Short mmCIF file of N, CA, C and O in Angstrom, two decimals:
data_model
loop_
_atom_site.label_atom_id
_atom_site.label_comp_id
_atom_site.label_asym_id
_atom_site.label_seq_id
_atom_site.Cartn_x
_atom_site.Cartn_y
_atom_site.Cartn_z
N MET A 1 108.60 120.44 -25.04
CA MET A 1 108.23 119.53 -23.98
C MET A 1 109.32 119.58 -22.92
O MET A 1 110.50 119.57 -23.23
N TYR A 2 108.95 119.61 -21.65
CA TYR A 2 109.88 119.70 -20.54
C TYR A 2 109.56 118.63 -19.51
O TYR A 2 108.40 118.28 -19.32
N PHE A 3 110.60 118.13 -18.82
CA PHE A 3 110.40 117.15 -17.77
C PHE A 3 111.14 117.59 -16.54
O PHE A 3 112.22 118.15 -16.61
N VAL A 4 110.54 117.34 -15.38
CA VAL A 4 111.14 117.69 -14.11
C VAL A 4 111.25 116.42 -13.28
O VAL A 4 110.28 115.71 -13.07
N SER A 5 112.47 116.13 -12.81
CA SER A 5 112.70 114.99 -11.94
C SER A 5 112.56 115.46 -10.50
O SER A 5 113.24 116.36 -10.07
N TYR A 6 111.67 114.85 -9.71
CA TYR A 6 111.46 115.38 -8.37
C TYR A 6 111.28 114.35 -7.27
O TYR A 6 111.19 114.71 -6.12
N SER A 7 111.16 113.09 -7.57
CA SER A 7 111.04 112.11 -6.48
C SER A 7 111.74 110.82 -6.86
O SER A 7 111.89 110.50 -8.03
N GLU A 8 112.20 110.10 -5.85
CA GLU A 8 112.90 108.83 -6.09
C GLU A 8 111.93 107.81 -6.67
O GLU A 8 110.77 107.73 -6.27
N ILE A 9 112.39 107.02 -7.60
CA ILE A 9 111.59 105.96 -8.19
C ILE A 9 112.05 104.65 -7.56
O ILE A 9 113.22 104.30 -7.61
N GLU A 10 111.13 103.95 -6.92
CA GLU A 10 111.45 102.70 -6.25
C GLU A 10 110.88 101.53 -7.05
O GLU A 10 109.75 101.56 -7.50
N SER A 11 111.69 100.49 -7.21
CA SER A 11 111.22 99.26 -7.82
C SER A 11 112.13 98.13 -7.39
O SER A 11 113.28 98.37 -6.99
N GLU A 12 111.65 96.92 -7.48
CA GLU A 12 112.47 95.78 -7.11
C GLU A 12 113.64 95.62 -8.07
O GLU A 12 114.74 95.26 -7.68
N GLU A 13 113.42 95.91 -9.35
CA GLU A 13 114.45 95.71 -10.36
C GLU A 13 115.46 96.85 -10.42
O GLU A 13 116.56 96.68 -10.88
N ARG A 14 115.05 98.02 -10.00
CA ARG A 14 115.90 99.22 -10.09
C ARG A 14 116.50 99.37 -11.49
O ARG A 14 117.69 99.56 -11.66
N LEU A 15 115.62 99.31 -12.48
CA LEU A 15 116.06 99.37 -13.87
C LEU A 15 116.78 100.67 -14.20
O LEU A 15 117.71 100.68 -15.01
N PHE A 16 116.37 101.77 -13.60
CA PHE A 16 116.95 103.05 -13.94
C PHE A 16 117.90 103.57 -12.89
O PHE A 16 118.50 104.61 -13.07
N GLY A 17 118.04 102.89 -11.77
CA GLY A 17 118.97 103.31 -10.75
C GLY A 17 118.43 104.40 -9.86
O GLY A 17 118.47 104.30 -8.65
N ASP A 18 117.94 105.48 -10.42
CA ASP A 18 117.39 106.58 -9.63
C ASP A 18 116.52 107.46 -10.50
O ASP A 18 116.41 107.27 -11.71
N ASN A 19 115.88 108.43 -9.87
CA ASN A 19 114.95 109.29 -10.59
C ASN A 19 115.65 110.19 -11.60
O ASN A 19 115.06 110.56 -12.61
N ASP A 20 116.90 110.53 -11.37
CA ASP A 20 117.63 111.39 -12.31
C ASP A 20 117.79 110.68 -13.65
O ASP A 20 117.49 111.25 -14.70
N MET A 21 118.25 109.42 -13.62
CA MET A 21 118.43 108.67 -14.86
C MET A 21 117.09 108.39 -15.53
O MET A 21 116.97 108.48 -16.75
N LEU A 22 116.08 108.08 -14.74
CA LEU A 22 114.76 107.85 -15.32
C LEU A 22 114.27 109.09 -16.05
O LEU A 22 113.75 109.01 -17.17
N SER A 23 114.44 110.27 -15.45
CA SER A 23 113.99 111.49 -16.11
C SER A 23 114.76 111.74 -17.40
O SER A 23 114.19 112.19 -18.39
N ALA A 24 116.05 111.41 -17.42
CA ALA A 24 116.84 111.59 -18.63
C ALA A 24 116.39 110.62 -19.73
O ALA A 24 116.28 111.02 -20.90
N VAL A 25 116.11 109.38 -19.37
CA VAL A 25 115.63 108.40 -20.35
C VAL A 25 114.30 108.86 -20.94
O VAL A 25 114.10 108.81 -22.16
N VAL A 26 113.39 109.32 -20.09
CA VAL A 26 112.09 109.79 -20.57
C VAL A 26 112.28 111.01 -21.48
O VAL A 26 111.64 111.10 -22.54
N ALA A 27 113.15 111.93 -21.08
CA ALA A 27 113.40 113.12 -21.90
C ALA A 27 113.92 112.73 -23.28
O ALA A 27 113.50 113.29 -24.30
N VAL A 28 114.84 111.76 -23.33
CA VAL A 28 115.39 111.30 -24.61
C VAL A 28 114.29 110.65 -25.45
O VAL A 28 114.13 110.96 -26.64
N LEU A 29 113.52 109.76 -24.84
CA LEU A 29 112.46 109.06 -25.59
C LEU A 29 111.41 110.02 -26.13
O LEU A 29 110.86 109.79 -27.21
N CYS A 30 111.14 111.09 -25.40
CA CYS A 30 110.14 112.08 -25.83
C CYS A 30 110.73 113.19 -26.67
O CYS A 30 110.01 114.10 -27.08
N GLN A 31 112.04 113.12 -26.93
CA GLN A 31 112.74 114.14 -27.70
C GLN A 31 112.50 115.53 -27.11
O GLN A 31 112.22 116.50 -27.83
N ALA A 32 112.62 115.63 -25.79
CA ALA A 32 112.45 116.91 -25.09
C ALA A 32 113.56 117.88 -25.48
O ALA A 32 114.66 117.46 -25.85
N SER A 33 113.29 119.15 -25.39
CA SER A 33 114.32 120.15 -25.67
C SER A 33 115.07 120.53 -24.39
O SER A 33 116.19 121.00 -24.47
N LYS A 34 114.42 120.33 -23.23
CA LYS A 34 115.04 120.65 -21.95
C LYS A 34 114.69 119.59 -20.93
O LYS A 34 113.62 119.00 -20.98
N LEU A 35 115.63 119.38 -19.98
CA LEU A 35 115.40 118.52 -18.83
C LEU A 35 115.78 119.34 -17.61
O LEU A 35 116.86 119.95 -17.57
N ILE A 36 114.89 119.38 -16.64
CA ILE A 36 115.17 120.09 -15.39
C ILE A 36 115.26 119.05 -14.29
O ILE A 36 114.32 118.29 -14.08
N ILE A 37 116.41 119.01 -13.63
CA ILE A 37 116.63 118.08 -12.52
C ILE A 37 116.70 118.91 -11.24
O ILE A 37 117.54 119.80 -11.12
N LEU A 38 115.82 118.59 -10.31
CA LEU A 38 115.80 119.31 -9.05
C LEU A 38 116.67 118.60 -8.02
O LEU A 38 116.68 117.38 -7.93
N SER A 39 117.39 119.40 -7.24
CA SER A 39 118.33 118.89 -6.26
C SER A 39 118.10 119.57 -4.92
O SER A 39 117.17 120.36 -4.77
N ASP A 40 118.96 119.27 -3.95
CA ASP A 40 118.87 119.94 -2.66
C ASP A 40 119.86 121.10 -2.55
O ASP A 40 120.01 121.69 -1.49
N ILE A 41 120.56 121.39 -3.66
CA ILE A 41 121.42 122.57 -3.74
C ILE A 41 121.13 123.29 -5.05
O ILE A 41 120.43 122.76 -5.91
N ASP A 42 121.68 124.47 -5.21
CA ASP A 42 121.32 125.34 -6.34
C ASP A 42 121.86 124.91 -7.69
O ASP A 42 121.45 125.45 -8.71
N GLY A 43 122.78 123.96 -7.74
CA GLY A 43 123.36 123.52 -8.99
C GLY A 43 124.73 122.92 -8.72
O GLY A 43 125.04 122.53 -7.60
N LEU A 44 125.56 122.89 -9.75
CA LEU A 44 126.92 122.36 -9.61
C LEU A 44 127.87 123.49 -9.22
O LEU A 44 127.86 124.55 -9.84
N TYR A 45 128.65 123.24 -8.20
CA TYR A 45 129.62 124.21 -7.71
C TYR A 45 131.03 123.77 -8.06
O TYR A 45 131.28 122.60 -8.35
N ASN A 46 131.97 124.71 -7.97
CA ASN A 46 133.37 124.38 -8.24
C ASN A 46 133.97 123.51 -7.14
O ASN A 46 135.00 122.88 -7.33
N LYS A 47 133.31 123.49 -5.96
CA LYS A 47 133.66 122.59 -4.86
C LYS A 47 132.45 122.47 -3.95
O LYS A 47 131.49 123.24 -4.09
N ASP A 48 132.45 121.53 -3.05
CA ASP A 48 131.29 121.24 -2.21
C ASP A 48 130.92 122.45 -1.35
O ASP A 48 131.67 122.82 -0.45
N PRO A 49 129.74 123.05 -1.59
CA PRO A 49 129.36 124.24 -0.83
C PRO A 49 129.02 123.95 0.63
O PRO A 49 129.00 124.86 1.46
N ARG A 50 128.80 122.69 0.96
CA ARG A 50 128.54 122.32 2.35
C ARG A 50 129.82 122.32 3.17
O ARG A 50 129.78 122.44 4.39
N LEU A 51 130.93 122.15 2.48
CA LEU A 51 132.23 122.11 3.17
C LEU A 51 133.04 123.38 2.99
O LEU A 51 133.88 123.71 3.82
N PHE A 52 132.82 124.07 1.87
CA PHE A 52 133.61 125.26 1.53
C PHE A 52 132.70 126.46 1.32
O PHE A 52 132.02 126.55 0.29
N PRO A 53 132.68 127.39 2.26
CA PRO A 53 131.81 128.57 2.14
C PRO A 53 132.12 129.45 0.93
O PRO A 53 131.27 130.20 0.47
N ASP A 54 133.34 129.33 0.39
CA ASP A 54 133.72 130.13 -0.77
C ASP A 54 133.41 129.44 -2.10
O ASP A 54 133.80 129.93 -3.16
N ALA A 55 132.67 128.32 -2.06
CA ALA A 55 132.31 127.61 -3.29
C ALA A 55 131.48 128.51 -4.20
O ALA A 55 130.66 129.30 -3.74
N LYS A 56 131.72 128.40 -5.50
CA LYS A 56 131.02 129.23 -6.48
C LYS A 56 130.16 128.36 -7.40
O LYS A 56 130.61 127.33 -7.90
N LEU A 57 128.93 128.81 -7.61
CA LEU A 57 128.02 128.12 -8.51
C LEU A 57 128.52 128.28 -9.95
O LEU A 57 128.87 129.38 -10.38
N ILE A 58 128.54 127.19 -10.69
CA ILE A 58 128.90 127.22 -12.11
C ILE A 58 127.59 127.39 -12.88
O ILE A 58 126.70 126.55 -12.80
N SER A 59 127.46 128.48 -13.61
CA SER A 59 126.17 128.76 -14.27
C SER A 59 125.97 128.00 -15.58
O SER A 59 124.85 127.61 -15.90
N THR A 60 127.04 127.77 -16.34
CA THR A 60 126.91 127.09 -17.64
C THR A 60 128.07 126.13 -17.85
O THR A 60 129.22 126.48 -17.58
N ILE A 61 127.75 124.96 -18.35
CA ILE A 61 128.77 123.95 -18.67
C ILE A 61 128.48 123.44 -20.07
O ILE A 61 127.36 123.03 -20.37
N ASP A 62 129.50 123.47 -20.92
CA ASP A 62 129.29 122.98 -22.29
C ASP A 62 130.06 121.70 -22.59
O ASP A 62 129.97 121.17 -23.70
N CYS A 63 130.78 121.18 -21.59
CA CYS A 63 131.54 119.94 -21.79
C CYS A 63 131.59 119.17 -20.48
O CYS A 63 132.08 119.67 -19.48
N ILE A 64 131.07 117.95 -20.50
CA ILE A 64 131.13 117.09 -19.32
C ILE A 64 132.29 116.11 -19.54
O ILE A 64 132.27 115.33 -20.48
N ASP A 65 133.29 116.21 -18.68
CA ASP A 65 134.46 115.34 -18.80
C ASP A 65 134.80 114.71 -17.45
O ASP A 65 134.12 114.94 -16.45
N GLU A 66 135.87 113.90 -17.42
CA GLU A 66 136.27 113.21 -16.19
C GLU A 66 136.60 114.20 -15.07
O GLU A 66 136.29 113.94 -13.91
N LYS A 67 137.21 115.31 -15.42
CA LYS A 67 137.55 116.31 -14.41
C LYS A 67 136.30 116.83 -13.70
O LYS A 67 136.29 117.02 -12.49
N LEU A 68 135.23 117.02 -14.46
CA LEU A 68 133.97 117.49 -13.89
C LEU A 68 133.39 116.44 -12.95
O LEU A 68 132.93 116.75 -11.85
N TYR A 69 133.44 115.16 -13.36
CA TYR A 69 132.97 114.08 -12.49
C TYR A 69 133.77 114.03 -11.20
O TYR A 69 133.22 113.85 -10.12
N GLU A 70 135.08 114.18 -11.30
CA GLU A 70 135.93 114.16 -10.11
C GLU A 70 135.60 115.30 -9.16
O GLU A 70 135.56 115.12 -7.95
N SER A 71 135.32 116.47 -9.70
CA SER A 71 135.02 117.62 -8.86
C SER A 71 133.64 117.51 -8.21
O SER A 71 133.37 118.16 -7.21
N ALA A 72 132.77 116.66 -8.78
CA ALA A 72 131.42 116.51 -8.24
C ALA A 72 131.41 115.73 -6.92
O ALA A 72 130.45 115.83 -6.17
N GLY A 73 132.44 114.97 -6.67
CA GLY A 73 132.54 114.28 -5.38
C GLY A 73 131.61 113.10 -5.24
O GLY A 73 131.14 112.53 -6.20
N GLY A 74 131.30 112.77 -3.98
CA GLY A 74 130.51 111.59 -3.67
C GLY A 74 129.05 111.92 -3.42
O GLY A 74 128.50 112.85 -3.99
N SER A 75 128.45 111.18 -2.50
CA SER A 75 127.02 111.32 -2.20
C SER A 75 126.71 112.67 -1.61
O SER A 75 127.53 113.29 -0.94
N GLY A 76 125.49 113.10 -1.85
CA GLY A 76 125.02 114.37 -1.32
C GLY A 76 124.32 114.19 0.01
O GLY A 76 124.85 113.56 0.91
N SER A 77 123.12 114.70 0.14
CA SER A 77 122.39 114.65 1.40
C SER A 77 121.92 113.23 1.69
O SER A 77 121.99 112.34 0.86
N SER A 78 121.39 113.06 2.89
CA SER A 78 120.86 111.76 3.27
C SER A 78 119.55 111.44 2.54
O SER A 78 119.10 110.32 2.55
N HIS A 79 118.94 112.45 1.91
CA HIS A 79 117.68 112.24 1.20
C HIS A 79 117.88 111.55 -0.14
O HIS A 79 117.06 110.78 -0.58
N GLY A 80 118.98 111.85 -0.81
CA GLY A 80 119.23 111.27 -2.12
C GLY A 80 120.11 110.05 -2.01
O GLY A 80 120.56 109.68 -0.95
N ARG A 81 120.39 109.43 -3.15
CA ARG A 81 121.21 108.22 -3.13
C ARG A 81 122.59 108.46 -3.71
O ARG A 81 123.52 107.79 -3.33
N GLY A 82 122.74 109.35 -4.67
CA GLY A 82 124.03 109.46 -5.31
C GLY A 82 124.57 110.85 -5.40
O GLY A 82 125.63 111.07 -5.95
N GLY A 83 123.88 111.82 -4.88
CA GLY A 83 124.38 113.17 -4.95
C GLY A 83 124.54 113.66 -6.37
O GLY A 83 123.76 113.32 -7.26
N MET A 84 125.57 114.45 -6.58
CA MET A 84 125.77 115.09 -7.88
C MET A 84 126.24 114.10 -8.95
O MET A 84 125.98 114.30 -10.13
N ILE A 85 126.89 113.02 -8.57
CA ILE A 85 127.38 112.06 -9.56
C ILE A 85 126.22 111.49 -10.39
O ILE A 85 126.29 111.44 -11.61
N THR A 86 125.14 111.06 -9.74
CA THR A 86 124.02 110.49 -10.50
C THR A 86 123.35 111.56 -11.36
O THR A 86 122.85 111.26 -12.44
N LYS A 87 123.35 112.79 -10.89
CA LYS A 87 122.80 113.88 -11.70
C LYS A 87 123.68 114.12 -12.93
O LYS A 87 123.17 114.35 -14.02
N LEU A 88 124.99 114.02 -12.77
CA LEU A 88 125.89 114.17 -13.91
C LEU A 88 125.74 113.02 -14.91
O LEU A 88 125.80 113.23 -16.12
N GLN A 89 125.53 111.81 -14.41
CA GLN A 89 125.33 110.67 -15.31
C GLN A 89 124.06 110.86 -16.14
O GLN A 89 124.07 110.64 -17.35
N ALA A 90 122.99 111.27 -15.48
CA ALA A 90 121.74 111.52 -16.20
C ALA A 90 121.89 112.69 -17.17
O ALA A 90 121.42 112.64 -18.31
N THR A 91 122.58 113.73 -16.72
CA THR A 91 122.81 114.90 -17.57
C THR A 91 123.62 114.53 -18.79
O THR A 91 123.34 114.98 -19.90
N THR A 92 124.63 113.68 -18.61
CA THR A 92 125.46 113.24 -19.73
C THR A 92 124.61 112.54 -20.79
O THR A 92 124.75 112.82 -21.99
N LEU A 93 123.71 111.67 -20.36
CA LEU A 93 122.82 110.99 -21.30
C LEU A 93 121.99 112.00 -22.08
O LEU A 93 121.91 111.96 -23.30
N ALA A 94 121.38 112.94 -21.36
CA ALA A 94 120.51 113.93 -22.01
C ALA A 94 121.29 114.85 -22.94
O ALA A 94 120.90 115.08 -24.09
N VAL A 95 122.40 115.37 -22.46
CA VAL A 95 123.21 116.31 -23.24
C VAL A 95 123.73 115.65 -24.52
O VAL A 95 123.75 116.28 -25.58
N ASN A 96 124.13 114.38 -24.42
CA ASN A 96 124.62 113.67 -25.62
C ASN A 96 123.53 113.45 -26.65
O ASN A 96 123.82 113.14 -27.80
N GLN A 97 122.28 113.63 -26.26
CA GLN A 97 121.15 113.54 -27.19
C GLN A 97 120.63 114.92 -27.59
O GLN A 97 119.53 115.05 -28.12
N GLY A 98 121.41 115.96 -27.27
CA GLY A 98 121.06 117.31 -27.68
C GLY A 98 120.09 118.04 -26.75
O GLY A 98 119.56 119.09 -27.11
N ILE A 99 119.88 117.52 -25.56
CA ILE A 99 118.91 118.09 -24.63
C ILE A 99 119.63 118.99 -23.61
O ILE A 99 120.49 118.51 -22.87
N ASP A 100 119.28 120.27 -23.61
CA ASP A 100 119.80 121.16 -22.57
C ASP A 100 119.27 120.68 -21.23
O ASP A 100 118.09 120.34 -21.11
N THR A 101 120.14 120.64 -20.22
CA THR A 101 119.75 120.13 -18.91
C THR A 101 120.12 121.15 -17.84
O THR A 101 121.23 121.68 -17.85
N ILE A 102 119.18 121.40 -16.95
CA ILE A 102 119.40 122.37 -15.88
C ILE A 102 119.26 121.64 -14.55
O ILE A 102 118.28 120.93 -14.33
N ILE A 103 120.26 121.80 -13.69
CA ILE A 103 120.19 121.30 -12.31
C ILE A 103 119.99 122.50 -11.41
O ILE A 103 120.77 123.46 -11.47
N THR A 104 118.94 122.47 -10.60
CA THR A 104 118.65 123.58 -9.71
C THR A 104 118.00 123.08 -8.43
O THR A 104 117.67 121.89 -8.32
N ASN A 105 117.78 123.98 -7.50
CA ASN A 105 117.25 123.65 -6.18
C ASN A 105 115.74 123.39 -6.23
O ASN A 105 114.97 124.24 -6.66
N GLY A 106 115.33 122.23 -5.73
CA GLY A 106 113.93 121.87 -5.70
C GLY A 106 113.13 122.56 -4.61
O GLY A 106 111.90 122.49 -4.60
N LYS A 107 113.82 123.24 -3.71
CA LYS A 107 113.11 123.98 -2.66
C LYS A 107 112.47 125.25 -3.20
O LYS A 107 111.69 125.89 -2.51
N HIS A 108 112.79 125.60 -4.43
CA HIS A 108 112.25 126.80 -5.07
C HIS A 108 111.64 126.43 -6.42
O HIS A 108 112.12 126.86 -7.47
N PRO A 109 110.55 125.64 -6.42
CA PRO A 109 109.98 125.18 -7.69
C PRO A 109 109.49 126.32 -8.59
O PRO A 109 109.39 126.14 -9.80
N GLU A 110 109.25 127.49 -8.00
CA GLU A 110 108.83 128.63 -8.83
C GLU A 110 109.92 129.05 -9.81
O GLU A 110 109.64 129.71 -10.81
N LYS A 111 111.15 128.63 -9.56
CA LYS A 111 112.26 128.95 -10.47
C LYS A 111 112.11 128.26 -11.82
O LYS A 111 112.74 128.64 -12.79
N ILE A 112 111.26 127.24 -11.86
CA ILE A 112 111.02 126.56 -13.14
C ILE A 112 110.47 127.55 -14.16
O ILE A 112 110.83 127.52 -15.33
N TYR A 113 109.63 128.48 -13.71
CA TYR A 113 109.12 129.52 -14.62
C TYR A 113 110.25 130.37 -15.17
O TYR A 113 110.25 130.73 -16.35
N ASP A 114 111.22 130.70 -14.31
CA ASP A 114 112.38 131.48 -14.77
C ASP A 114 113.17 130.70 -15.82
O ASP A 114 113.61 131.27 -16.82
N ILE A 115 113.33 129.41 -15.59
CA ILE A 115 114.06 128.58 -16.56
C ILE A 115 113.34 128.58 -17.91
O ILE A 115 113.95 128.76 -18.96
N LEU A 116 112.04 128.41 -17.88
CA LEU A 116 111.26 128.38 -19.12
C LEU A 116 111.28 129.72 -19.85
O LEU A 116 111.13 129.77 -21.06
N GLU A 117 111.50 130.81 -19.10
CA GLU A 117 111.62 132.14 -19.70
C GLU A 117 113.05 132.44 -20.15
O GLU A 117 113.33 133.52 -20.66
N GLY A 118 113.97 131.48 -19.97
CA GLY A 118 115.34 131.65 -20.42
C GLY A 118 116.27 132.34 -19.45
O GLY A 118 117.40 132.66 -19.80
N LYS A 119 115.82 132.56 -18.23
CA LYS A 119 116.67 133.20 -17.22
C LYS A 119 117.68 132.19 -16.69
O LYS A 119 117.44 130.99 -16.69
N LYS A 120 118.82 132.71 -16.20
CA LYS A 120 119.85 131.84 -15.64
C LYS A 120 119.44 131.40 -14.24
O LYS A 120 119.27 132.23 -13.35
N VAL A 121 119.27 130.11 -14.09
CA VAL A 121 118.93 129.50 -12.81
C VAL A 121 119.75 128.23 -12.68
O VAL A 121 119.81 127.44 -13.62
N GLY A 122 120.38 128.02 -11.54
CA GLY A 122 121.13 126.80 -11.32
C GLY A 122 122.29 126.67 -12.29
O GLY A 122 122.91 127.65 -12.68
N THR A 123 122.56 125.42 -12.68
CA THR A 123 123.62 125.13 -13.64
C THR A 123 122.98 124.57 -14.91
O THR A 123 122.24 123.60 -14.86
N LYS A 124 123.28 125.22 -16.03
CA LYS A 124 122.76 124.77 -17.32
C LYS A 124 123.86 124.04 -18.08
O LYS A 124 124.95 124.56 -18.27
N PHE A 125 123.54 122.83 -18.52
CA PHE A 125 124.43 122.03 -19.35
C PHE A 125 123.90 122.11 -20.77
O PHE A 125 122.74 121.79 -21.02
N ILE A 126 124.74 122.55 -21.67
CA ILE A 126 124.34 122.76 -23.07
C ILE A 126 124.29 121.42 -23.80
O ILE A 126 125.27 120.68 -23.83
N GLY A 127 123.14 121.13 -24.41
CA GLY A 127 122.99 119.92 -25.19
C GLY A 127 123.88 119.92 -26.42
O GLY A 127 124.04 120.96 -27.07
N ASN A 128 124.45 118.77 -26.74
CA ASN A 128 125.33 118.63 -27.88
C ASN A 128 124.49 118.46 -29.14
O ASN A 128 124.08 117.36 -29.49
N LYS A 129 124.24 119.57 -29.82
CA LYS A 129 123.41 119.55 -31.03
C LYS A 129 124.15 118.96 -32.23
O LYS A 129 123.56 118.67 -33.25
N ASN A 130 125.48 118.77 -32.11
CA ASN A 130 126.27 118.25 -33.22
C ASN A 130 126.07 116.76 -33.46
O ASN A 130 126.53 116.24 -34.46
N ASN A 131 125.41 116.07 -32.53
CA ASN A 131 125.18 114.64 -32.71
C ASN A 131 124.07 114.34 -33.71
O ASN A 131 123.79 113.20 -34.00
N PHE A 132 123.43 115.40 -34.24
CA PHE A 132 122.27 115.17 -35.10
C PHE A 132 122.48 115.72 -36.47
O PHE A 132 122.99 116.64 -36.79
#
């Protein structure tokens, strides 16, 4: 089972904060094997690609720590609310439940087929299977 986060969830209570966290909660509840989070950039970079042309895409991450959060910076585009930080928070929830999570560009939804075929697309966070 796979889930794709693709639009902001609006509510008066804002129980989930944003669509990224909502998708992670749903993935955990459904015991999904993968979570795909779509963004306005290709994945997580070693530095902000909008500011640094030499930024490099990180293809695989097996440990989410404070250093990674710090490197993710602040808000992203004007379309989203939290940029990469909220994606990392949602990813942390999913990964801690053993769910592989991929962050990739939503402008290329056809890449979802590549992800399902096991090809490297965006940034893949390896689910922590040791929690089970």
